XYZ file of C-alpha atoms in Angstrom:
690
model
C 247.499 39.812 90.347
C 248.953 43.278 90.758
C 248.252 44.006 87.096
C 244.617 42.964 87.537
C 244.212 45.212 90.590
C 245.838 48.113 88.717
C 243.530 47.586 85.753
C 240.449 47.805 88.042
C 241.749 50.984 89.654
C 242.150 52.597 86.217
C 238.656 51.508 85.170
C 237.092 52.972 88.329
C 238.928 56.259 87.880
C 237.762 56.528 84.254
C 234.162 55.794 85.210
C 234.337 58.386 87.968
C 235.635 61.018 85.558
C 232.964 60.058 83.020
C 230.143 60.415 85.523
C 231.456 63.778 86.681
C 231.086 65.276 83.209
C 227.562 63.934 82.503
C 225.171 66.871 82.183
C 223.039 67.448 85.313
C 219.734 66.834 83.561
C 220.908 63.320 82.563
C 221.877 62.604 86.169
C 218.426 63.757 87.295
C 216.711 61.429 84.863
C 218.751 58.536 86.158
C 218.441 59.176 89.879
C 214.764 60.153 90.127
C 213.711 56.774 88.672
C 214.824 54.947 91.829
C 212.837 57.190 94.165
C 209.357 56.764 92.697
C 206.591 54.721 94.180
C 205.329 52.994 91.079
C 207.119 51.624 88.049
C 205.719 54.277 85.674
C 207.533 56.736 87.887
C 207.857 60.342 88.711
C 208.782 61.701 85.312
C 210.124 65.151 84.501
C 206.895 65.707 82.562
C 204.814 65.097 85.732
C 206.893 67.537 87.724
C 206.662 70.075 84.921
C 202.903 69.683 84.866
C 202.741 70.203 88.616
C 204.731 73.431 88.186
C 202.489 74.579 85.348
C 199.419 74.048 87.582
C 201.055 76.162 90.272
C 200.855 73.271 92.763
C 204.438 73.505 93.994
C 205.624 76.282 96.367
C 208.961 77.829 95.291
C 210.936 76.362 98.194
C 210.095 72.824 97.011
C 211.095 73.373 93.358
C 214.516 71.850 93.768
C 216.399 69.182 95.744
C 213.950 66.501 94.734
C 215.642 63.787 96.736
C 215.407 65.663 100.036
C 213.158 64.220 102.750
C 209.843 66.079 103.093
C 208.991 67.628 106.431
C 205.532 67.923 107.950
C 205.580 71.672 107.389
C 206.509 71.267 103.739
C 203.671 68.869 103.070
C 201.227 71.210 104.822
C 202.354 73.906 102.377
C 201.700 71.612 99.424
C 198.264 70.670 100.752
C 197.239 74.283 101.323
C 198.488 75.269 97.865
C 196.458 72.479 96.238
C 193.327 73.593 98.060
C 193.811 77.249 97.082
C 194.360 76.268 93.409
C 191.286 74.094 93.214
C 189.022 76.203 95.343
C 190.311 79.432 93.726
C 190.350 81.141 97.059
C 192.924 81.732 99.800
C 192.616 80.104 103.232
C 192.154 83.026 105.570
C 191.685 81.221 108.880
C 194.534 80.197 111.175
C 195.053 77.795 114.087
C 198.105 78.466 116.194
C 200.653 75.901 117.379
C 203.190 76.422 120.151
C 206.231 75.462 118.117
C 205.705 77.191 114.754
C 204.543 80.447 113.163
C 204.400 78.852 109.687
C 201.369 80.361 107.980
C 200.781 77.216 105.892
C 200.795 75.004 108.922
C 198.369 77.316 110.701
C 196.140 77.351 107.583
C 196.259 73.557 107.371
C 195.232 73.385 111.035
C 192.306 75.735 110.358
C 191.171 73.527 107.462
C 191.339 70.509 109.761
C 193.680 68.450 107.607
C 196.349 68.443 110.298
C 195.798 68.309 114.038
C 199.244 68.521 115.569
C 201.228 66.068 117.687
C 199.747 66.866 121.085
C 200.212 69.525 123.762
C 199.562 72.267 121.219
C 202.645 71.362 119.135
C 203.005 70.503 115.435
C 206.625 69.398 115.145
C 207.056 71.113 111.751
C 210.612 69.964 111.031
C 210.002 66.276 111.663
C 210.084 64.070 108.555
C 206.642 63.276 107.161
C 205.673 59.605 107.256
C 203.808 57.825 104.524
C 200.805 57.112 106.780
C 200.643 60.778 107.832
C 200.624 61.770 104.190
C 197.780 59.350 103.478
C 195.655 60.826 106.284
C 196.253 64.428 105.149
C 195.426 63.483 101.528
C 192.176 61.756 102.569
C 191.148 64.723 104.736
C 191.957 67.204 102.002
C 189.920 65.204 99.425
C 186.965 65.338 101.799
C 187.279 69.124 102.212
C 187.484 69.490 98.416
C 184.095 67.694 98.218
C 185.722 64.654 96.644
C 185.775 61.974 99.369
C 187.990 59.056 98.351
C 186.369 55.689 97.908
C 187.142 53.112 100.580
C 189.391 50.163 99.903
C 190.940 47.262 101.739
C 194.691 47.004 102.291
C 196.552 43.861 101.299
C 200.064 44.809 102.323
C 202.316 42.344 104.101
C 202.942 45.025 106.753
C 199.309 45.921 107.428
C 199.862 45.341 111.105
C 202.388 48.192 111.163
C 199.846 50.761 109.977
C 198.548 52.830 112.934
C 194.839 52.447 113.695
C 194.216 56.144 113.018
C 195.653 55.775 109.504
C 194.212 52.439 108.397
C 191.120 53.821 106.617
C 193.093 56.590 104.899
C 195.771 54.193 103.641
C 193.020 51.986 102.169
C 191.515 55.043 100.491
C 194.672 56.398 98.875
C 195.584 52.915 97.707
C 192.145 52.246 96.245
C 192.263 55.327 93.994
C 195.969 55.003 93.100
C 197.260 58.111 94.854
C 199.706 56.083 96.968
C 200.714 52.472 96.466
C 203.029 49.815 97.842
C 206.737 50.665 97.628
C 207.799 47.168 96.506
C 204.546 45.543 95.351
C 204.011 44.114 98.862
C 204.663 46.603 101.675
C 203.319 50.036 102.381
C 206.062 51.054 104.854
C 203.744 53.356 106.818
C 206.521 54.918 108.921
C 208.909 55.502 106.028
C 209.582 59.004 104.715
C 208.868 60.652 101.377
C 211.078 62.763 99.108
C 210.108 66.074 97.577
C 209.480 64.505 94.177
C 207.309 61.805 95.694
C 205.023 64.244 97.505
C 204.773 66.403 94.390
C 203.457 63.401 92.480
C 201.052 62.502 95.329
C 199.611 66.011 95.253
C 199.392 65.930 91.460
C 197.454 62.657 91.601
C 195.010 64.134 94.124
C 194.627 67.164 91.893
C 193.768 64.900 88.922
C 191.412 62.762 91.035
C 189.443 65.805 92.220
C 189.041 67.154 88.700
C 188.008 63.764 87.268
C 184.247 63.510 86.701
C 182.564 62.119 89.803
C 179.270 60.198 89.721
C 177.764 57.388 91.676
C 179.163 54.044 90.525
C 176.185 51.836 89.847
C 175.442 48.609 88.131
C 172.787 48.379 85.492
C 169.254 49.043 86.706
C 170.285 50.893 89.844
C 170.020 54.658 89.851
C 171.854 57.241 92.007
C 170.317 57.221 95.440
C 169.543 60.948 95.512
C 169.234 63.710 93.027
C 172.250 65.988 92.912
C 172.232 68.932 95.304
C 169.671 71.417 93.991
C 171.335 74.652 92.972
C 169.891 77.995 93.963
C 168.481 78.527 90.452
C 166.002 75.692 90.941
C 164.137 77.672 93.527
C 162.953 80.028 90.792
C 159.987 77.762 90.153
C 158.776 78.386 93.721
C 158.419 82.127 93.185
C 157.077 82.307 89.695
C 160.236 84.003 88.471
C 161.020 81.456 85.761
C 158.368 82.829 83.380
C 159.602 86.433 83.797
C 163.139 85.398 82.947
C 162.116 83.623 79.769
C 161.805 87.070 78.217
C 165.504 87.656 78.808
C 166.640 84.588 76.862
C 163.635 83.202 75.010
C 162.244 86.379 73.420
C 163.348 87.181 69.914
C 161.409 90.391 69.374
C 162.589 93.781 70.547
C 159.615 94.348 72.854
C 160.531 91.318 75.036
C 164.149 92.360 75.192
C 163.248 95.893 76.270
C 160.741 94.741 78.868
C 163.345 92.378 80.249
C 165.857 95.134 80.558
C 163.307 97.368 82.288
C 162.347 94.537 84.578
C 165.999 93.940 85.638
C 166.339 97.656 86.407
C 163.132 97.528 88.351
C 164.076 94.530 90.471
C 167.494 96.063 91.181
C 165.904 99.282 92.356
C 163.528 97.419 94.642
C 166.408 95.406 96.080
C 168.357 98.546 96.790
C 165.358 99.979 98.576
C 165.315 96.970 100.913
C 162.567 94.762 99.430
C 163.480 91.266 100.646
C 161.817 89.426 97.748
C 163.669 91.584 95.286
C 166.912 91.037 97.149
C 166.406 87.304 96.984
C 165.502 87.319 93.273
C 168.453 89.566 92.449
C 170.655 87.136 94.378
C 169.407 84.271 92.229
C 170.112 86.385 89.113
C 173.689 87.016 90.173
C 174.131 83.358 91.130
C 173.104 82.179 87.657
C 174.173 85.199 85.612
C 170.603 85.948 84.564
C 170.508 89.411 83.034
C 173.456 90.488 85.230
C 177.089 89.504 85.621
C 177.441 86.197 87.473
C 178.897 86.812 90.898
C 178.375 84.402 93.791
C 179.861 86.866 96.270
C 177.225 89.495 95.361
C 174.504 86.808 95.413
C 175.467 85.828 98.938
C 175.466 89.433 100.123
C 171.949 89.836 98.764
C 170.843 86.584 100.428
C 172.234 87.860 103.721
C 170.278 91.096 103.331
C 167.086 89.121 102.727
C 167.895 86.850 105.674
C 168.041 89.837 108.004
C 164.399 90.366 107.050
C 163.519 86.733 107.801
C 163.247 85.263 104.303
C 163.586 81.455 104.551
C 164.409 80.953 100.869
C 167.454 83.160 101.233
C 168.732 81.025 104.123
C 168.334 77.910 102.000
C 170.256 79.330 99.063
C 173.044 80.775 101.225
C 173.385 77.384 102.857
C 173.721 75.640 99.518
C 176.402 78.073 98.400
C 178.396 77.201 101.534
C 177.926 73.527 100.641
C 179.254 74.080 97.127
C 181.881 76.704 98.031
C 180.323 79.405 95.836
C 181.473 82.867 96.747
C 182.495 81.625 100.202
C 184.916 79.125 101.568
C 183.352 75.696 101.451
C 182.024 74.842 104.903
C 179.661 71.973 105.515
C 178.884 72.965 109.103
C 177.842 76.475 108.108
C 175.925 75.080 105.155
C 174.018 72.839 107.520
C 173.252 75.725 109.866
C 171.589 77.896 107.206
C 169.755 75.037 105.407
C 168.478 73.771 108.812
C 167.218 77.248 109.671
C 165.226 77.345 106.443
C 164.003 73.772 106.782
C 162.520 74.561 110.205
C 160.537 77.331 108.513
C 158.960 74.686 106.253
C 160.978 75.622 103.141
C 160.681 72.482 101.017
C 163.805 73.248 99.004
C 165.844 73.383 102.249
C 164.182 70.253 103.635
C 165.005 68.284 100.510
C 168.660 69.306 100.641
C 168.890 68.792 104.404
C 167.844 65.206 103.788
C 170.783 64.812 101.453
C 173.091 66.172 104.194
C 171.979 63.391 106.514
C 172.057 60.751 103.799
C 175.645 61.582 102.799
C 176.881 62.570 106.252
C 177.799 66.045 105.020
C 178.369 68.425 107.915
C 176.399 66.106 110.165
C 176.629 62.512 111.412
C 175.150 60.277 108.716
C 171.644 59.237 109.706
C 169.230 57.670 107.242
C 166.304 58.075 109.614
C 166.791 61.856 109.743
C 167.244 61.899 105.953
C 163.878 60.155 105.599
C 162.213 62.581 108.048
C 163.247 65.696 106.060
C 162.577 64.082 102.670
C 159.072 63.223 103.760
C 158.388 66.761 104.935
C 159.484 68.210 101.575
C 157.652 65.550 99.594
C 154.392 66.245 101.451
C 154.666 69.857 100.346
C 154.691 68.716 96.748
C 158.417 69.094 96.059
C 158.953 66.705 93.103
C 162.641 66.097 93.729
C 161.876 65.071 97.320
C 159.049 62.817 96.166
C 161.466 61.072 93.791
C 164.039 60.645 96.559
C 161.395 59.393 99.020
C 160.502 56.713 96.515
C 164.137 55.567 96.515
C 164.214 55.508 100.305
C 161.154 53.301 100.420
C 162.535 51.126 97.593
C 165.838 50.513 99.409
C 164.582 50.635 102.977
C 166.849 53.556 103.874
C 165.743 55.147 107.116
C 162.293 53.586 106.749
C 160.923 50.078 106.404
C 161.197 48.918 102.804
C 157.914 49.198 100.994
C 157.631 48.959 97.212
C 153.986 50.074 97.281
C 154.964 53.383 98.901
C 157.896 53.675 96.502
C 155.587 53.387 93.543
C 153.131 55.885 95.035
C 155.712 58.586 95.552
C 157.580 58.040 92.284
C 154.360 58.392 90.315
C 153.543 61.654 92.118
C 156.929 62.973 91.028
C 156.462 61.662 87.496
C 153.137 63.510 87.316
C 155.056 66.730 87.860
C 157.472 65.830 85.055
C 160.444 65.006 87.331
C 163.078 63.419 85.076
C 164.783 61.488 87.914
C 161.399 59.973 88.864
C 160.930 58.750 85.301
C 164.333 57.093 85.471
C 163.502 55.552 88.868
C 160.212 54.227 87.535
C 162.079 52.542 84.732
C 164.299 50.901 87.296
C 161.278 49.685 89.269
C 159.814 48.006 86.174
C 163.184 46.484 85.295
C 163.626 45.015 88.823
C 159.949 44.283 89.443
C 159.856 46.527 92.536
C 156.241 47.433 93.382
C 155.163 46.651 89.819
C 155.202 43.544 87.684
C 158.632 43.068 86.061
C 158.378 44.437 82.529
C 161.375 45.149 80.300
C 159.197 46.959 77.766
C 157.855 49.377 80.347
C 161.345 49.836 81.787
C 162.597 50.799 78.324
C 159.686 53.195 77.790
C 160.312 55.122 81.003
C 164.075 55.131 80.542
C 163.568 56.519 77.041
C 161.399 59.351 78.429
C 164.145 60.270 80.885
C 166.958 59.694 78.413
C 165.480 62.066 75.853
C 165.408 64.690 78.582
C 169.140 64.236 79.090
C 169.132 61.972 82.158
C 172.524 60.300 82.225
C 171.451 57.187 84.168
C 168.532 56.541 81.877
C 170.734 56.977 78.809
C 173.238 54.433 80.120
C 170.506 51.957 81.031
C 168.714 52.346 77.700
C 171.997 51.704 75.918
C 172.455 48.584 77.968
C 168.981 47.385 76.998
C 169.830 47.771 73.284
C 173.067 45.798 73.835
C 171.206 42.874 75.438
C 168.029 43.170 73.425
C 165.806 43.498 76.451
C 162.545 45.413 76.038
C 163.726 46.396 72.525
C 165.159 44.589 69.559
C 168.942 44.165 69.960
C 170.634 47.027 68.152
C 174.309 47.769 68.799
C 174.249 50.973 66.777
C 171.446 52.413 68.929
C 173.249 51.137 72.017
C 176.370 53.047 71.033
C 174.337 56.227 70.539
C 172.813 56.191 74.004
C 175.909 54.933 75.773
C 177.970 57.690 74.187
C 175.524 60.379 75.400
C 175.778 59.029 78.943
C 179.544 58.494 78.689
C 180.087 62.130 77.596
C 178.201 63.234 80.724
C 180.625 61.273 82.859
C 178.787 57.983 83.498
C 181.478 55.486 84.416
C 179.112 52.610 83.652
C 178.438 53.927 80.138
C 182.102 54.652 79.546
C 182.977 51.084 80.457
C 180.232 49.658 78.262
C 181.212 51.889 75.351
C 184.812 50.747 75.770
C 183.606 47.130 75.600
C 181.796 47.916 72.331
C 184.973 49.341 70.781
C 186.972 46.322 72.005
C 184.505 43.910 70.313
C 183.449 46.006 67.324
C 179.801 46.119 68.302
C 177.900 49.037 66.841
C 181.211 50.774 66.146
C 184.341 49.793 64.273
C 186.706 47.782 66.492
C 189.302 50.144 67.883
C 191.357 49.114 70.911
C 192.768 52.639 71.266
C 189.285 54.118 71.592
C 188.306 51.278 73.875
C 191.141 52.159 76.246
C 190.221 55.863 76.217
C 186.688 55.160 77.431
C 187.695 52.411 79.843
C 190.348 54.571 81.379
C 187.836 57.344 82.021
C 185.637 54.852 83.797
C 188.542 53.220 85.611
C 189.790 56.447 87.201
C 186.283 56.885 88.660
C 186.647 53.520 90.380
C 184.459 51.486 88.012
C 185.610 47.978 88.825
C 184.909 46.349 85.475
C 186.749 49.064 83.640
C 189.774 48.728 85.948
C 189.760 44.989 85.283
C 189.528 45.603 81.519
C 192.481 48.022 81.678
C 194.443 45.188 83.247
C 193.342 42.961 80.382
C 194.562 45.411 77.771
C 198.019 45.674 79.279
C 198.130 41.917 80.044
C 197.526 40.887 76.472
C 198.773 43.996 74.640
C 195.489 45.041 73.127
C 195.626 48.662 71.937
C 198.778 49.218 73.938
C 202.210 47.598 74.263
C 202.079 44.586 76.547
C 203.173 45.655 80.041
C 202.776 43.255 82.971
C 203.683 46.029 85.459
C 200.809 48.267 84.381
C 198.513 45.217 84.104
C 199.250 44.358 87.751
C 198.462 47.952 88.839
C 195.018 47.964 87.216
C 194.197 44.414 88.270
C 195.025 45.346 91.873
C 192.644 48.326 91.744
C 189.826 45.998 90.580
C 190.910 43.183 92.852
C 190.580 45.141 96.066
C 187.019 45.998 95.022
C 186.213 42.321 94.716
C 186.544 41.693 90.974
C 187.178 37.958 90.928
C 188.763 37.783 87.442
C 191.267 40.420 88.466
C 192.044 38.598 91.683
C 192.690 35.388 89.751
C 194.899 37.097 87.137
C 196.886 38.959 89.777
C 197.495 35.718 91.585
C 198.855 34.246 88.312
C 201.278 37.190 87.992
C 202.554 36.636 91.520
C 202.914 32.888 90.896
C 204.926 33.480 87.713
C 206.739 36.656 88.733
C 205.392 38.679 85.776
C 205.141 42.439 86.382
C 205.689 41.810 90.101
C 208.307 40.042 92.112
C 207.421 36.363 92.455
C 205.719 35.992 95.812
C 203.732 32.907 96.747
C 202.388 34.462 99.955
C 200.835 37.327 97.928
C 199.596 34.825 95.342
C 197.900 32.876 98.111
C 196.144 36.019 99.404
C 194.682 36.835 95.986
C 193.840 33.201 95.259
C 191.912 33.008 98.556
C 189.927 36.143 97.742
C 188.948 34.706 94.349
C 188.411 31.194 95.740
C 186.001 32.456 98.380
C 183.923 33.930 95.573
C 183.701 30.488 93.903
C 186.467 30.806 91.285
C 187.297 27.198 90.497
C 190.759 27.763 89.067
C 191.788 29.715 92.116
C 190.393 27.036 94.394
C 192.468 24.427 92.614
C 195.654 26.508 92.771
C 195.128 27.380 96.424
C 194.775 23.699 97.227
C 198.181 23.065 95.637
C 199.799 25.764 97.797
C 198.349 24.094 100.934
C 199.424 20.696 99.716
C 203.063 21.663 99.395
C 203.172 24.447 101.991
C 204.082 27.044 99.379
C 203.319 30.613 100.548
C 201.114 29.166 103.288
C 201.511 26.740 106.133
C 201.142 23.174 104.841
C 197.705 21.829 105.647
C 196.256 18.719 103.978
C 192.778 19.418 105.334
C 192.738 22.834 103.599
C 194.187 21.263 100.497
C 191.345 18.748 100.319
C 188.720 21.418 101.094
C 189.698 23.667 98.194
C 190.298 20.756 95.839
C 186.813 19.456 96.522
C 185.219 22.841 95.856
C 186.968 23.071 92.502
C 186.210 19.439 91.658
C 182.492 19.991 92.362
C 182.573 22.736 89.773
C 183.843 20.285 87.154
C 187.530 21.157 87.031
C 189.115 17.886 85.747
C 192.571 18.472 87.284
C 190.965 19.025 90.698
C 188.725 16.002 90.283
C 191.755 13.855 89.608
C 193.700 15.388 92.496
C 190.838 14.674 94.864
C 190.986 11.092 93.626
C 194.643 11.007 94.543
C 193.867 12.296 98.057
C 191.369 9.427 98.512
C 193.772 6.911 97.050
C 196.614 7.918 99.344
C 194.554 8.916 102.357
C 195.908 12.419 102.415
C 193.637 14.790 104.371
C 190.788 12.283 104.107
C 190.118 8.673 105.099
C 191.567 6.362 102.436
C 188.906 5.117 100.003
C 189.797 3.484 96.689
C 186.129 3.572 95.673
C 185.973 7.372 96.148
C 189.325 7.647 94.398
C 188.065 5.815 91.328
C 184.835 7.820 91.370
C 186.622 11.168 91.228
C 189.321 9.983 88.798
C 186.616 8.657 86.480
C 184.954 12.074 86.349
C 188.249 13.572 85.285
C 188.877 10.880 82.679
C 185.379 11.512 81.232
C 186.690 14.995 80.477
C 189.739 13.458 78.708
C 192.182 14.373 81.438
C 194.888 12.349 79.774
C 197.578 13.533 82.202
C 196.091 11.127 84.740
C 195.507 8.215 82.364
C 198.417 6.088 83.582
C 197.622 6.543 87.324
C 193.972 5.760 86.691
C 194.758 2.580 84.763
C 197.304 1.453 87.346
C 194.788 1.915 90.174
C 192.252 -0.224 88.303
C 194.841 -2.939 87.614
C 196.066 -3.104 91.171
C 192.541 -3.389 92.491
C 191.710 -6.041 89.876
C 194.726 -8.264 90.697
C 194.249 -7.854 94.456
C 197.348 -5.799 94.981
C 195.085 -3.269 96.770
C 192.156 -4.169 98.943
C 188.831 -2.639 97.869
C 186.703 -0.742 100.375
C 184.594 -2.791 102.690
């Protein structure tokens, strides 16, 4: 016994000596793995990338396992904003208990609000739910609001009410996840390396292409915010500028140069029209160096002389953060001033403010009001948007007749979005007779003009052979054009084509590239497909952990296939720790959408009280729903319930009826029980129903 104890002492001493001489970078690689949120981890490469992007202040570039304070995370948040916005935060909000400039800047930005009584408590450890709220607010300020998601953590009730929405958002886009596949631990702390990864993920999310996620046949609700350059058409300046870029002969180039000199001179002399035009030139880099700051100064000069167009353009630059710090409230102020002066450009954009809730409380009725004013002035973009409002009943009673009227007025002016919308109206039969051929014609008009939505929809029509002869090669052409512009729908469809070798050579690696681009934008089908790739090892090494991550993203958005597959993983303990309670949650979500397999499995959990409280009534309910969809195993199980009187009144006739349906589908697993029931009834061992 003494020799055994001595042997263990020697072994421990040798191991201790061995560990003490391991190089530090090996120790780091071993220890950091245990501190990460997700299985793919906080790698050295990720931290190095965060450094290369200048996202990490110097005082956080070491001691990765240290607990992050509130002040330290404020510094990270401010640094991320300054890197992405390419401008320093100049404003400050004071707190009683700190002079930290980053904390004061974060307060000015509105991403932190303090702990009450004018204090911030800078040295207190940051909690995970506080981090989620700051991340969500910062994303909003960066003009990249995070999509909403539902939380399915076992400790949802521990998340504070003020953080619930933010936690759902950061989970939905993958910035923060559960710490053990089940709990969020809202009041737990975060290490330096964890917050670095969180900030890096937000950085990547903001820079990812952002478009409206739509299903086929539905177009973005509003045109994108109209840049200042679009106002050129209002003042007849577009034709003059053609000579700068479109002229090939020396005379045009000289006249253009003289004209730029002339307009600059007039602007310097105080001519407000010239000041506005020169501002537009600086905003777009037309004939002069592009400089938003100079453009804004010129707009301000024109504003002092009462020019409404200058107010509109200055407001839009505040909305986009061009040459000024992004500020929705200031943007609204200037655009509203111009809109009140009947500037159609400003009215059209003010309607978008109200539709999106940007700088104002979201109000579809106000959005409709301003859209209508701009449309009645002949502004084509507003006419197109007004058609959408009538089509969807946003802020006004739904009326397809009015929708068609306004969309055709915009089409008559050549508005490309209106052509795309008209295609959608023909496809859905809104205000016009449903006609796939006409839908295809209008989408082709818009697609050839570069409209991303129309390109994606036209590609879809070629895939399905609707309105055109089915042609996968043509489908791939149009889908690729839309995908390269950032259409998540087109990226997902193109990925499907590569997976199945339709119109392109089958290539799972290419399929994953396109699906991943769509998935990071929140496209549910693409997220589900990413789970499929990892689940079955198509184009990538099989990895149940990564499969579970992607399936969860799609599952929280309601994708029933992902919910079912994630439930299977929890039932079998593949990629996640086996957890029947979690399996039951995902099964219920899928079952409530009519997924028969999930209904059958959920009934079993209720029957045996596995992961849920045992309840025969619920077991019968879900079994019946699956049986009515034709699932043989559920049909036979329902027969058992009737035979044994479990959860229902005993009925041998009903038992035989349901078992017979299963046997008709060759459910041989129940052959013996079925035969035995028939024999017992035949010999009188069981009494038939009255």
